Amino acid sequence: MTTFDNREQAFEAKFAHDEEMQFKAEARCNKMLGLWAAAKMGKSGEQAETYAHTLVTASIEGSDPEDVVRKVTADLQGRATSDEIRQRRATLLPDAQAQILLETG
């Protein structure tokens, strides 16, 4: 293998790793958003965890973050606007990324 081939493989491996980390961070962020929304709906414990899990599942099925925002907006029934939900998600994402980085060391 040439140096170029090695560099290409290293770049591809890094890209795959970065994509995996971003996927995990998005899923963690959606879970955190789900727990926040569940609290606004008066859910706690197992009910809150179940709701948060539905958001993670929804985000996996449709990779557009707006799908999650639309679902939460509908579920909250006026308790928060789409803009508030987007803003909350934007503040949660860096926390989720930091948690994932800490877990993977």
Tab-separated table of C-alpha atoms in Angstrom:
chain	number	residue	atom	x	y	z
A	1	MET	CA	0.000	0.000	0.000
A	2	THR	CA	1.137	3.482	-0.751
A	3	THR	CA	1.159	6.394	1.622
A	4	PHE	CA	-1.771	7.823	-0.309
A	5	ASP	CA	-3.789	4.629	0.228
A	6	ASN	CA	-3.008	4.691	3.937
A	7	ARG	CA	-4.073	8.323	4.199
A	8	GLU	CA	-7.272	7.594	2.305
A	9	GLN	CA	-8.137	4.696	4.609
A	10	ALA	CA	-7.389	6.812	7.674
A	11	PHE	CA	-9.603	9.597	6.345
A	12	GLU	CA	-12.446	7.156	5.639
A	13	ALA	CA	-12.111	5.621	9.107
A	14	LYS	CA	-12.199	9.058	10.720
A	15	PHE	CA	-15.225	10.044	8.662
A	16	ALA	CA	-17.069	6.871	9.689
A	17	HIS	CA	-16.146	7.429	13.338
A	18	ASP	CA	-17.301	11.057	13.229
A	19	GLU	CA	-20.604	10.058	11.613
A	20	GLU	CA	-21.181	7.397	14.275
A	21	MET	CA	-20.453	9.880	17.046
A	22	GLN	CA	-22.830	12.430	15.512
A	23	PHE	CA	-25.547	9.770	15.186
A	24	LYS	CA	-25.154	8.847	18.851
A	25	ALA	CA	-25.170	12.503	19.904
A	26	GLU	CA	-28.348	13.183	17.892
A	27	ALA	CA	-30.034	10.171	19.476
A	28	ARG	CA	-28.942	11.273	22.972
A	29	CYS	CA	-30.139	14.813	22.255
A	30	ASN	CA	-33.536	13.524	21.147
A	31	LYS	CA	-33.801	11.451	24.304
A	32	MET	CA	-32.993	14.499	26.419
A	33	LEU	CA	-35.543	16.525	24.442
A	34	GLY	CA	-38.082	13.770	24.997
A	35	LEU	CA	-37.524	13.824	28.749
A	36	TRP	CA	-37.918	17.617	28.746
A	37	ALA	CA	-41.133	17.396	26.714
A	38	ALA	CA	-42.452	14.565	28.886
A	39	ALA	CA	-41.973	16.724	31.977
A	40	LYS	CA	-43.946	19.508	30.281
A	41	MET	CA	-46.727	16.958	29.661
A	42	GLY	CA	-46.694	15.904	33.307
A	43	LYS	CA	-45.092	12.536	32.639
A	44	SER	CA	-42.386	11.094	34.853
A	45	GLY	CA	-40.569	7.853	35.500
A	46	GLU	CA	-41.382	5.043	33.113
A	47	GLN	CA	-43.843	7.158	31.113
A	48	ALA	CA	-41.201	9.827	30.504
A	49	GLU	CA	-38.609	7.228	29.487
A	50	THR	CA	-41.078	5.583	27.109
A	51	TYR	CA	-41.921	8.918	25.491
A	52	ALA	CA	-38.231	9.788	25.140
A	53	HIS	CA	-37.624	6.400	23.538
A	54	THR	CA	-40.341	7.102	20.948
A	55	LEU	CA	-38.462	10.261	19.932
A	56	VAL	CA	-35.206	8.363	19.553
A	57	THR	CA	-36.995	5.775	17.427
A	58	ALA	CA	-38.667	8.478	15.345
A	59	SER	CA	-35.326	10.168	14.757
A	60	ILE	CA	-33.790	6.916	13.551
A	61	GLU	CA	-36.653	6.248	11.149
A	62	GLY	CA	-36.545	9.776	9.731
A	63	SER	CA	-33.170	11.440	9.868
A	64	ASP	CA	-34.540	14.994	9.640
A	65	PRO	CA	-34.456	16.765	13.040
A	66	GLU	CA	-37.552	18.688	11.943
A	67	ASP	CA	-39.525	15.424	12.114
A	68	VAL	CA	-38.759	15.302	15.832
A	69	VAL	CA	-39.637	18.982	16.274
A	70	ARG	CA	-42.975	18.456	14.526
A	71	LYS	CA	-43.778	15.419	16.685
A	72	VAL	CA	-42.909	17.196	19.935
A	73	THR	CA	-44.848	20.300	18.881
A	74	ALA	CA	-47.930	18.204	18.196
A	75	ASP	CA	-47.546	16.198	21.400
A	76	LEU	CA	-47.113	19.292	23.571
A	77	GLN	CA	-50.381	20.737	22.238
A	78	GLY	CA	-49.475	24.395	22.696
A	79	ARG	CA	-47.261	24.034	25.785
A	80	ALA	CA	-44.268	25.081	23.652
A	81	THR	CA	-43.832	26.506	20.174
A	82	SER	CA	-41.768	24.898	17.446
A	83	ASP	CA	-39.204	27.654	17.865
A	84	GLU	CA	-38.929	26.968	21.611
A	85	ILE	CA	-38.472	23.277	20.886
A	86	ARG	CA	-35.785	23.977	18.275
A	87	GLN	CA	-34.013	26.288	20.713
A	88	ARG	CA	-34.171	23.691	23.482
A	89	ARG	CA	-32.826	21.038	21.107
A	90	ALA	CA	-30.010	23.385	20.072
A	91	THR	CA	-28.986	23.825	23.712
A	92	LEU	CA	-29.177	20.090	24.400
A	93	LEU	CA	-27.078	18.962	21.434
A	94	PRO	CA	-23.704	20.213	22.769
A	95	ASP	CA	-24.460	18.524	26.116
A	96	ALA	CA	-25.302	15.284	24.319
A	97	GLN	CA	-22.091	15.493	22.268
A	98	ALA	CA	-20.041	16.062	25.415
A	99	GLN	CA	-21.663	13.073	27.132
A	100	ILE	CA	-20.927	10.817	24.163
A	101	LEU	CA	-17.303	11.965	24.062
A	102	LEU	CA	-16.899	11.263	27.769
A	103	GLU	CA	-18.368	7.773	27.377
A	104	THR	CA	-16.122	6.844	24.480
A	105	GLY	CA	-13.057	8.369	26.087
